[in-house]
C-alpha positions as CSV (number, residue, x, y, z in Angstrom):
1,X,115.2,-79.3,221.2
2,X,117.3,-77.5,223.8
3,X,118.6,-74.4,222.2
4,X,120.6,-71.5,223.4
5,X,117.5,-69.3,223.4
6,X,114.5,-71.6,223.2
7,X,113.3,-75.1,223.9
8,X,111.0,-76.9,221.6
9,X,108.9,-80.0,222.5
10,X,107.4,-82.2,219.9
11,X,105.5,-85.5,220.1
12,X,104.9,-87.4,216.9
13,X,103.8,-90.8,215.8
14,X,106.0,-92.9,213.6
15,X,104.4,-91.5,210.4
16,X,105.8,-88.1,211.4
17,X,102.4,-86.7,212.3
18,X,102.8,-84.1,215.0
19,X,100.5,-84.8,218.0
20,X,101.6,-81.8,220.0
21,X,104.3,-79.1,219.7
22,X,105.2,-76.4,222.2
23,X,107.9,-73.8,221.8
24,X,109.3,-72.0,224.9
25,X,111.0,-68.8,223.8
26,X,111.7,-67.8,227.4
27,X,114.2,-70.6,227.8
28,X,117.9,-69.7,227.9
29,X,120.5,-72.5,227.9
30,X,123.2,-72.0,230.6
31,X,125.7,-74.4,231.8
32,X,124.4,-74.3,235.4
33,X,122.5,-76.9,237.6
34,X,119.4,-74.6,237.7
35,X,119.2,-74.8,233.9
36,X,119.5,-78.6,233.9
37,X,116.7,-78.7,236.5
38,X,114.5,-76.5,234.3
39,X,115.1,-78.8,231.3
40,X,114.1,-81.9,233.3
41,X,111.1,-80.3,234.9
42,X,109.9,-78.9,231.5
43,X,110.3,-82.3,229.9
44,X,108.3,-83.9,232.8
45,X,105.6,-81.3,232.4
46,X,105.4,-81.8,228.6
47,X,105.2,-85.6,229.0
48,X,102.4,-85.3,231.5
49,X,100.4,-82.8,229.4
50,X,101.1,-84.1,225.8
51,X,97.9,-86.1,225.6
52,X,99.6,-89.5,225.1
53,X,99.5,-92.1,227.8
54,X,103.0,-92.3,229.3
55,X,103.1,-96.1,228.9
56,X,102.9,-95.7,225.1
57,X,105.9,-93.4,224.9
58,X,108.9,-95.6,224.2
59,X,111.6,-93.0,223.8
60,X,112.7,-89.5,224.2
61,X,115.0,-87.8,221.7
62,X,116.9,-84.9,223.0
63,X,119.1,-82.7,220.8
64,X,121.4,-80.1,222.1
65,X,123.9,-77.7,220.6
66,X,127.6,-78.5,220.8
67,X,129.6,-81.7,220.7
68,X,127.7,-84.8,221.8
69,X,128.6,-88.5,222.0
70,X,125.3,-90.3,221.3
71,X,126.8,-93.6,222.4
72,X,127.7,-92.5,225.9
73,X,125.0,-89.8,226.1
74,X,127.6,-87.1,227.0
75,X,127.4,-83.5,226.0
76,X,130.9,-82.0,225.9
77,X,129.7,-78.4,225.9
78,X,127.0,-78.4,228.6
79,X,126.4,-80.0,232.0
80,X,129.8,-81.7,232.1
81,X,130.5,-81.4,235.8
82,X,128.6,-84.6,236.7
83,X,130.1,-88.0,236.5
84,X,126.7,-89.1,235.1
85,X,126.0,-88.4,231.4
86,X,123.4,-85.9,230.4
87,X,121.4,-88.7,228.8
88,X,121.4,-90.7,232.1
89,X,120.5,-87.7,234.2
90,X,117.4,-86.9,232.0
91,X,116.5,-90.6,231.7
92,X,116.7,-91.2,235.4
93,X,114.5,-88.2,236.1
94,X,111.7,-88.7,233.5
95,X,111.8,-92.5,233.6
96,X,111.7,-92.8,229.8
97,X,114.5,-94.1,227.5
98,X,116.6,-91.2,226.1
99,X,118.6,-90.7,223.0
100,X,120.9,-87.7,223.2
101,X,122.1,-86.2,219.9
102,X,123.8,-83.1,218.5
103,X,121.2,-80.7,217.1
104,X,122.7,-80.5,213.6
105,X,123.0,-84.3,213.3
106,X,119.4,-84.7,214.6
107,X,118.2,-82.3,211.9
108,X,120.1,-84.4,209.3
109,X,118.3,-87.6,210.6
110,X,115.0,-85.8,210.4
111,X,115.6,-84.5,206.9
112,X,116.7,-87.9,205.7
113,X,113.7,-89.6,207.4
114,X,111.2,-87.1,206.1
115,X,112.6,-87.1,202.5
116,X,112.2,-90.9,202.3
117,X,108.6,-90.6,203.4
118,X,106.4,-89.6,200.4
119,X,102.7,-88.7,200.3
120,X,100.3,-87.5,197.7
121,X,99.5,-83.8,197.8
122,X,96.1,-82.3,197.1
123,X,96.6,-82.5,193.3
124,X,97.5,-86.2,193.5
125,X,101.3,-85.7,192.9
126,X,103.9,-87.3,195.1
127,X,105.6,-84.7,197.2
128,X,108.1,-85.1,200.1
129,X,106.5,-85.0,203.5
130,X,107.4,-81.8,205.3
131,X,110.2,-81.7,207.8
132,X,108.7,-80.9,211.2
133,X,112.0,-80.5,213.2
134,X,111.4,-84.0,214.4
135,X,113.6,-87.0,214.9
136,X,111.5,-90.1,214.4
137,X,111.5,-93.5,213.0
138,X,114.0,-94.9,215.5
139,X,111.5,-96.2,218.0
140,X,108.1,-97.9,217.7
141,X,104.9,-96.4,218.9
142,X,105.1,-92.8,220.1
143,X,108.3,-90.8,220.1
144,X,109.0,-87.4,221.7
145,X,111.7,-85.2,220.3
146,X,113.2,-82.4,222.2
147,X,115.8,-80.1,220.6
148,X,117.9,-77.3,222.1
149,X,119.1,-74.8,219.5
150,X,119.2,-71.2,218.6
151,X,117.0,-71.8,215.6
152,X,113.3,-72.5,215.5
């Protein structure tokens, strides 16, 4: 999650189990090339240190504030000066397939996905699996979700 004032990195399996989560509260989203460089290098660092073999990671979900076209991978609020879409820039840099989405829509997907996933709680009752600020269920094997927002 790339937020205005933080960056959250999460890697999960397809059962929404969090393997690793890191929150960077020192991050500040700015519409400048240096910020895009920091985003890409932070993602690369997280992928290298997440504890999952890179070959098992089939996709990277990136959510960002503002208008986003998930089909073209374009953000209409940030990093618009390049002919290349934000999705393509990140994908080319980290060498992992990228899904770019608006942060609010990504949260809706995660809420829907987690509410469909039920598990027994300690007293044996069925309870909804907790929402872990994760977009998952779209890709097989491991899925990394990054979200940029002003909320944690």
